[in-house]
JSON list of C-alpha atoms in Angstrom, two decimals:
[
{"chain": "A", "resi": 1, "resn": "MET", "atom": "CA", "xyz": [-58.56, -77.57, 4.11]},
{"chain": "A", "resi": 2, "resn": "THR", "atom": "CA", "xyz": [-55.00, -77.34, 2.84]},
{"chain": "A", "resi": 3, "resn": "LYS", "atom": "CA", "xyz": [-52.33, -79.74, 4.06]},
{"chain": "A", "resi": 4, "resn": "GLN", "atom": "CA", "xyz": [-50.61, -76.82, 5.81]},
{"chain": "A", "resi": 5, "resn": "GLU", "atom": "CA", "xyz": [-53.83, -76.04, 7.70]},
{"chain": "A", "resi": 6, "resn": "LEU", "atom": "CA", "xyz": [-54.27, -79.72, 8.56]},
{"chain": "A", "resi": 7, "resn": "TYR", "atom": "CA", "xyz": [-50.72, -79.91, 9.92]},
{"chain": "A", "resi": 8, "resn": "LEU", "atom": "CA", "xyz": [-51.19, -76.75, 11.97]},
{"chain": "A", "resi": 9, "resn": "LYS", "atom": "CA", "xyz": [-54.57, -77.91, 13.26]},
{"chain": "A", "resi": 10, "resn": "THR", "atom": "CA", "xyz": [-53.01, -81.23, 14.26]},
{"chain": "A", "resi": 11, "resn": "MET", "atom": "CA", "xyz": [-50.35, -79.41, 16.24]},
{"chain": "A", "resi": 12, "resn": "PHE", "atom": "CA", "xyz": [-52.90, -77.07, 17.81]},
{"chain": "A", "resi": 13, "resn": "CYS", "atom": "CA", "xyz": [-55.26, -79.86, 18.86]},
{"chain": "A", "resi": 14, "resn": "CYS", "atom": "CA", "xyz": [-52.36, -81.79, 20.39]},
{"chain": "A", "resi": 15, "resn": "MET", "atom": "CA", "xyz": [-51.16, -78.73, 22.29]},
{"chain": "A", "resi": 16, "resn": "ALA", "atom": "CA", "xyz": [-54.66, -77.85, 23.53]},
{"chain": "A", "resi": 17, "resn": "CYS", "atom": "CA", "xyz": [-56.14, -81.29, 24.24]},
{"chain": "A", "resi": 18, "resn": "ASP", "atom": "CA", "xyz": [-54.69, -81.37, 27.77]},
{"chain": "A", "resi": 19, "resn": "GLY", "atom": "CA", "xyz": [-56.28, -78.01, 28.62]},
{"chain": "A", "resi": 20, "resn": "ASP", "atom": "CA", "xyz": [-52.99, -76.12, 28.66]},
{"chain": "A", "resi": 21, "resn": "ILE", "atom": "CA", "xyz": [-50.94, -74.46, 25.95]},
{"chain": "A", "resi": 22, "resn": "ALA", "atom": "CA", "xyz": [-47.35, -74.39, 27.17]},
{"chain": "A", "resi": 23, "resn": "GLN", "atom": "CA", "xyz": [-44.81, -71.84, 25.97]},
{"chain": "A", "resi": 24, "resn": "GLU", "atom": "CA", "xyz": [-42.63, -74.69, 24.68]},
{"chain": "A", "resi": 25, "resn": "GLU", "atom": "CA", "xyz": [-45.48, -75.78, 22.43]},
{"chain": "A", "resi": 26, "resn": "ILE", "atom": "CA", "xyz": [-45.86, -72.30, 21.00]},
{"chain": "A", "resi": 27, "resn": "GLU", "atom": "CA", "xyz": [-42.10, -72.17, 20.46]},
{"chain": "A", "resi": 28, "resn": "MET", "atom": "CA", "xyz": [-42.28, -75.45, 18.55]},
{"chain": "A", "resi": 29, "resn": "VAL", "atom": "CA", "xyz": [-44.88, -74.01, 16.16]},
{"chain": "A", "resi": 30, "resn": "LYS", "atom": "CA", "xyz": [-42.85, -70.84, 15.79]},
{"chain": "A", "resi": 31, "resn": "LYS", "atom": "CA", "xyz": [-39.71, -72.84, 15.00]},
{"chain": "A", "resi": 32, "resn": "ALA", "atom": "CA", "xyz": [-41.56, -75.00, 12.46]},
{"chain": "A", "resi": 33, "resn": "ALA", "atom": "CA", "xyz": [-42.97, -71.87, 10.80]},
{"chain": "A", "resi": 34, "resn": "MET", "atom": "CA", "xyz": [-39.59, -70.15, 10.61]},
{"chain": "A", "resi": 35, "resn": "GLU", "atom": "CA", "xyz": [-37.23, -73.04, 9.84]},
{"chain": "A", "resi": 36, "resn": "THR", "atom": "CA", "xyz": [-39.28, -75.24, 7.50]},
{"chain": "A", "resi": 37, "resn": "SER", "atom": "CA", "xyz": [-41.69, -74.83, 4.63]},
{"chain": "A", "resi": 38, "resn": "ILE", "atom": "CA", "xyz": [-44.42, -76.83, 6.39]},
{"chain": "A", "resi": 39, "resn": "PHE", "atom": "CA", "xyz": [-46.68, -73.76, 6.76]},
{"chain": "A", "resi": 40, "resn": "GLU", "atom": "CA", "xyz": [-45.57, -71.98, 3.60]},
{"chain": "A", "resi": 41, "resn": "GLY", "atom": "CA", "xyz": [-48.14, -69.41, 2.49]},
{"chain": "A", "resi": 42, "resn": "LEU", "atom": "CA", "xyz": [-50.10, -69.67, 5.72]},
{"chain": "A", "resi": 43, "resn": "ASN", "atom": "CA", "xyz": [-50.51, -66.83, 8.22]},
{"chain": "A", "resi": 44, "resn": "THR", "atom": "CA", "xyz": [-49.73, -69.15, 11.10]},
{"chain": "A", "resi": 45, "resn": "GLU", "atom": "CA", "xyz": [-50.41, -66.72, 13.93]},
{"chain": "A", "resi": 46, "resn": "SER", "atom": "CA", "xyz": [-53.77, -65.66, 12.49]},
{"chain": "A", "resi": 47, "resn": "VAL", "atom": "CA", "xyz": [-54.88, -69.25, 11.92]},
{"chain": "A", "resi": 48, "resn": "LEU", "atom": "CA", "xyz": [-53.78, -70.28, 15.43]},
{"chain": "A", "resi": 49, "resn": "ASN", "atom": "CA", "xyz": [-55.76, -67.44, 16.95]},
{"chain": "A", "resi": 50, "resn": "ALA", "atom": "CA", "xyz": [-58.82, -68.45, 14.93]},
{"chain": "A", "resi": 51, "resn": "TYR", "atom": "CA", "xyz": [-58.39, -71.93, 16.42]},
{"chain": "A", "resi": 52, "resn": "VAL", "atom": "CA", "xyz": [-58.08, -70.42, 19.92]},
{"chain": "A", "resi": 53, "resn": "THR", "atom": "CA", "xyz": [-61.36, -68.54, 19.40]},
{"chain": "A", "resi": 54, "resn": "ALA", "atom": "CA", "xyz": [-63.08, -71.65, 18.07]},
{"chain": "A", "resi": 55, "resn": "ILE", "atom": "CA", "xyz": [-61.88, -73.97, 20.84]},
{"chain": "A", "resi": 56, "resn": "ASN", "atom": "CA", "xyz": [-62.74, -71.40, 23.51]},
{"chain": "A", "resi": 57, "resn": "LYS", "atom": "CA", "xyz": [-66.25, -71.21, 22.09]},
{"chain": "A", "resi": 58, "resn": "ASN", "atom": "CA", "xyz": [-66.84, -74.96, 21.83]},
{"chain": "A", "resi": 59, "resn": "GLY", "atom": "CA", "xyz": [-63.86, -77.07, 22.83]},
{"chain": "A", "resi": 60, "resn": "LEU", "atom": "CA", "xyz": [-65.24, -80.57, 22.48]},
{"chain": "A", "resi": 61, "resn": "GLN", "atom": "CA", "xyz": [-66.93, -79.79, 19.18]},
{"chain": "A", "resi": 62, "resn": "PHE", "atom": "CA", "xyz": [-63.67, -78.30, 17.85]},
{"chain": "A", "resi": 63, "resn": "LEU", "atom": "CA", "xyz": [-61.71, -81.46, 18.71]},
{"chain": "A", "resi": 64, "resn": "ARG", "atom": "CA", "xyz": [-64.46, -83.69, 17.33]},
{"chain": "A", "resi": 65, "resn": "ARG", "atom": "CA", "xyz": [-64.58, -81.67, 14.09]},
{"chain": "A", "resi": 66, "resn": "TYR", "atom": "CA", "xyz": [-60.80, -81.99, 13.68]},
{"chain": "A", "resi": 67, "resn": "LEU", "atom": "CA", "xyz": [-60.99, -85.78, 14.06]},
{"chain": "A", "resi": 68, "resn": "ASN", "atom": "CA", "xyz": [-63.81, -85.93, 11.52]},
{"chain": "A", "resi": 69, "resn": "GLU", "atom": "CA", "xyz": [-61.87, -83.73, 9.08]},
{"chain": "A", "resi": 70, "resn": "LEU", "atom": "CA", "xyz": [-58.85, -85.98, 9.48]},
{"chain": "A", "resi": 71, "resn": "SER", "atom": "CA", "xyz": [-60.98, -89.04, 8.70]},
{"chain": "A", "resi": 72, "resn": "GLU", "atom": "CA", "xyz": [-62.23, -87.42, 5.50]},
{"chain": "A", "resi": 73, "resn": "GLU", "atom": "CA", "xyz": [-58.83, -86.35, 4.16]},
{"chain": "A", "resi": 74, "resn": "THR", "atom": "CA", "xyz": [-57.11, -88.30, 1.42]},
{"chain": "A", "resi": 75, "resn": "LEU", "atom": "CA", "xyz": [-53.50, -88.49, 2.54]},
{"chain": "A", "resi": 76, "resn": "THR", "atom": "CA", "xyz": [-50.39, -90.19, 1.28]},
{"chain": "A", "resi": 77, "resn": "THR", "atom": "CA", "xyz": [-48.36, -92.39, 3.59]},
{"chain": "A", "resi": 78, "resn": "GLU", "atom": "CA", "xyz": [-45.79, -89.58, 3.86]},
{"chain": "A", "resi": 79, "resn": "GLU", "atom": "CA", "xyz": [-48.48, -87.06, 4.85]},
{"chain": "A", "resi": 80, "resn": "GLU", "atom": "CA", "xyz": [-49.90, -89.46, 7.44]},
{"chain": "A", "resi": 81, "resn": "LEU", "atom": "CA", "xyz": [-46.42, -90.00, 8.88]},
{"chain": "A", "resi": 82, "resn": "GLN", "atom": "CA", "xyz": [-45.95, -86.22, 8.93]},
{"chain": "A", "resi": 83, "resn": "ILE", "atom": "CA", "xyz": [-49.14, -85.89, 11.00]},
{"chain": "A", "resi": 84, "resn": "ILE", "atom": "CA", "xyz": [-47.99, -88.65, 13.34]},
{"chain": "A", "resi": 85, "resn": "GLY", "atom": "CA", "xyz": [-44.58, -86.99, 13.76]},
{"chain": "A", "resi": 86, "resn": "LEU", "atom": "CA", "xyz": [-46.07, -83.55, 14.38]},
{"chain": "A", "resi": 87, "resn": "ALA", "atom": "CA", "xyz": [-48.47, -84.96, 16.95]},
{"chain": "A", "resi": 88, "resn": "ILE", "atom": "CA", "xyz": [-45.73, -86.84, 18.82]},
{"chain": "A", "resi": 89, "resn": "ARG", "atom": "CA", "xyz": [-43.37, -83.85, 18.82]},
{"chain": "A", "resi": 90, "resn": "MET", "atom": "CA", "xyz": [-46.12, -81.54, 20.06]},
{"chain": "A", "resi": 91, "resn": "ILE", "atom": "CA", "xyz": [-47.12, -83.94, 22.84]},
{"chain": "A", "resi": 92, "resn": "GLU", "atom": "CA", "xyz": [-43.48, -84.08, 23.97]},
{"chain": "A", "resi": 93, "resn": "ALA", "atom": "CA", "xyz": [-42.74, -80.36, 23.49]},
{"chain": "A", "resi": 94, "resn": "ASP", "atom": "CA", "xyz": [-43.47, -79.31, 27.08]},
{"chain": "A", "resi": 95, "resn": "HIS", "atom": "CA", "xyz": [-41.60, -82.34, 28.51]},
{"chain": "A", "resi": 96, "resn": "ARG", "atom": "CA", "xyz": [-44.80, -83.52, 30.22]},
{"chain": "A", "resi": 97, "resn": "ILE", "atom": "CA", "xyz": [-46.74, -86.30, 28.58]},
{"chain": "A", "resi": 98, "resn": "GLU", "atom": "CA", "xyz": [-50.30, -86.28, 29.89]},
{"chain": "A", "resi": 99, "resn": "TYR", "atom": "CA", "xyz": [-52.46, -89.35, 29.40]},
{"chain": "A", "resi": 100, "resn": "SER", "atom": "CA", "xyz": [-55.12, -87.14, 27.80]},
{"chain": "A", "resi": 101, "resn": "GLU", "atom": "CA", "xyz": [-52.57, -86.28, 25.09]},
{"chain": "A", "resi": 102, "resn": "VAL", "atom": "CA", "xyz": [-51.72, -89.93, 24.45]},
{"chain": "A", "resi": 103, "resn": "LYS", "atom": "CA", "xyz": [-55.44, -90.76, 24.27]},
{"chain": "A", "resi": 104, "resn": "PHE", "atom": "CA", "xyz": [-55.96, -87.97, 21.76]},
{"chain": "A", "resi": 105, "resn": "PHE", "atom": "CA", "xyz": [-52.96, -89.20, 19.76]},
{"chain": "A", "resi": 106, "resn": "LYS", "atom": "CA", "xyz": [-54.56, -92.65, 19.60]},
{"chain": "A", "resi": 107, "resn": "LYS", "atom": "CA", "xyz": [-57.74, -91.10, 18.24]},
{"chain": "A", "resi": 108, "resn": "ILE", "atom": "CA", "xyz": [-55.68, -89.35, 15.55]},
{"chain": "A", "resi": 109, "resn": "ARG", "atom": "CA", "xyz": [-53.78, -92.53, 14.75]},
{"chain": "A", "resi": 110, "resn": "SER", "atom": "CA", "xyz": [-57.02, -94.54, 14.40]},
{"chain": "A", "resi": 111, "resn": "ARG", "atom": "CA", "xyz": [-58.12, -92.25, 11.57]},
{"chain": "A", "resi": 112, "resn": "LEU", "atom": "CA", "xyz": [-55.01, -92.92, 9.53]},
{"chain": "A", "resi": 113, "resn": "SER", "atom": "CA", "xyz": [-54.18, -95.98, 7.46]},
{"chain": "A", "resi": 114, "resn": "VAL", "atom": "CA", "xyz": [-50.43, -96.00, 8.06]},
{"chain": "A", "resi": 115, "resn": "SER", "atom": "CA", "xyz": [-49.31, -99.18, 9.84]},
{"chain": "A", "resi": 116, "resn": "ASN", "atom": "CA", "xyz": [-47.86, -99.41, 13.33]},
{"chain": "A", "resi": 117, "resn": "GLU", "atom": "CA", "xyz": [-44.70, -100.82, 11.77]},
{"chain": "A", "resi": 118, "resn": "GLN", "atom": "CA", "xyz": [-44.29, -97.74, 9.57]},
{"chain": "A", "resi": 119, "resn": "ILE", "atom": "CA", "xyz": [-44.79, -95.49, 12.60]},
{"chain": "A", "resi": 120, "resn": "LEU", "atom": "CA", "xyz": [-42.31, -97.46, 14.70]},
{"chain": "A", "resi": 121, "resn": "MET", "atom": "CA", "xyz": [-39.70, -97.26, 11.93]},
{"chain": "A", "resi": 122, "resn": "GLN", "atom": "CA", "xyz": [-39.69, -93.48, 12.42]},
{"chain": "A", "resi": 123, "resn": "HIS", "atom": "CA", "xyz": [-40.54, -93.43, 16.14]},
{"chain": "A", "resi": 124, "resn": "PRO", "atom": "CA", "xyz": [-39.13, -96.68, 17.58]},
{"chain": "A", "resi": 125, "resn": "ASP", "atom": "CA", "xyz": [-39.53, -95.60, 21.20]},
{"chain": "A", "resi": 126, "resn": "LYS", "atom": "CA", "xyz": [-43.27, -94.82, 20.92]},
{"chain": "A", "resi": 127, "resn": "GLU", "atom": "CA", "xyz": [-44.77, -98.29, 21.27]},
{"chain": "A", "resi": 128, "resn": "GLU", "atom": "CA", "xyz": [-46.87, -97.13, 24.25]},
{"chain": "A", "resi": 129, "resn": "PHE", "atom": "CA", "xyz": [-48.53, -94.55, 21.98]},
{"chain": "A", "resi": 130, "resn": "LEU", "atom": "CA", "xyz": [-49.81, -97.43, 19.82]},
{"chain": "A", "resi": 131, "resn": "LEU", "atom": "CA", "xyz": [-51.18, -99.76, 22.51]},
{"chain": "A", "resi": 132, "resn": "PRO", "atom": "CA", "xyz": [-54.88, -100.51, 22.03]},
{"chain": "A", "resi": 133, "resn": "ASP", "atom": "CA", "xyz": [-55.96, -99.57, 25.57]},
{"chain": "A", "resi": 134, "resn": "ILE", "atom": "CA", "xyz": [-58.80, -97.13, 24.77]},
{"chain": "A", "resi": 135, "resn": "ASP", "atom": "CA", "xyz": [-61.92, -96.98, 22.67]},
{"chain": "A", "resi": 136, "resn": "VAL", "atom": "CA", "xyz": [-60.60, -94.75, 19.88]},
{"chain": "A", "resi": 137, "resn": "MET", "atom": "CA", "xyz": [-64.11, -93.93, 18.69]},
{"chain": "A", "resi": 138, "resn": "GLU", "atom": "CA", "xyz": [-65.13, -92.66, 22.13]},
{"chain": "A", "resi": 139, "resn": "GLU", "atom": "CA", "xyz": [-65.74, -88.91, 22.30]},
{"chain": "A", "resi": 140, "resn": "PRO", "atom": "CA", "xyz": [-62.76, -86.81, 23.42]},
{"chain": "A", "resi": 141, "resn": "VAL", "atom": "CA", "xyz": [-63.08, -85.47, 26.95]},
{"chain": "A", "resi": 142, "resn": "TRP", "atom": "CA", "xyz": [-62.95, -81.71, 27.40]},
{"chain": "A", "resi": 143, "resn": "ASP", "atom": "CA", "xyz": [-63.24, -79.46, 30.45]},
{"chain": "A", "resi": 144, "resn": "GLU", "atom": "CA", "xyz": [-65.72, -76.79, 29.35]},
{"chain": "A", "resi": 145, "resn": "ASN", "atom": "CA", "xyz": [-64.13, -74.28, 31.76]},
{"chain": "A", "resi": 146, "resn": "VAL", "atom": "CA", "xyz": [-60.86, -74.19, 29.79]},
{"chain": "A", "resi": 147, "resn": "THR", "atom": "CA", "xyz": [-60.09, -70.99, 27.87]},
{"chain": "A", "resi": 148, "resn": "PHE", "atom": "CA", "xyz": [-56.94, -69.92, 26.10]},
{"chain": "A", "resi": 149, "resn": "ALA", "atom": "CA", "xyz": [-55.43, -66.51, 25.43]},
{"chain": "A", "resi": 150, "resn": "ALA", "atom": "CA", "xyz": [-54.31, -65.29, 22.01]},
{"chain": "A", "resi": 151, "resn": "ILE", "atom": "CA", "xyz": [-51.10, -66.83, 20.70]},
{"chain": "A", "resi": 152, "resn": "ARG", "atom": "CA", "xyz": [-48.20, -64.61, 19.71]},
{"chain": "A", "resi": 153, "resn": "LEU", "atom": "CA", "xyz": [-45.48, -66.05, 17.52]},
{"chain": "A", "resi": 154, "resn": "ALA", "atom": "CA", "xyz": [-43.47, -62.86, 17.05]}
]
């Protein structure tokens, strides 16, 4: 998996983990694709729709696979902080922070080696995202009745 795919999958999992993909979340991906080089060389819309198909087919397995892939990646501190930042921004994109999203963030964070201090230097108001109030190795929870429609970025 390329870093661009990992970043996009991080954003997708954070937008989908609450069972709803809000228009603001799609707009955030669109903006990132158009205004930065974060997804350079990646057909973002096509990849997102492949993720939609995969999560619709087997939601919990998709989220579990992402967390396993994240654990297996060799990332620099900067790349880990990029993942943390993307996850936080995606969780906040729809202006509703669901506890399921924060729990999923904590599962992401537990698979990275970056310190809480390094995270708080970039996100000083996110201490509650770092509190150890869940079992981070516990399986993600997923409503099997959730399905998503295709994503259009154009």
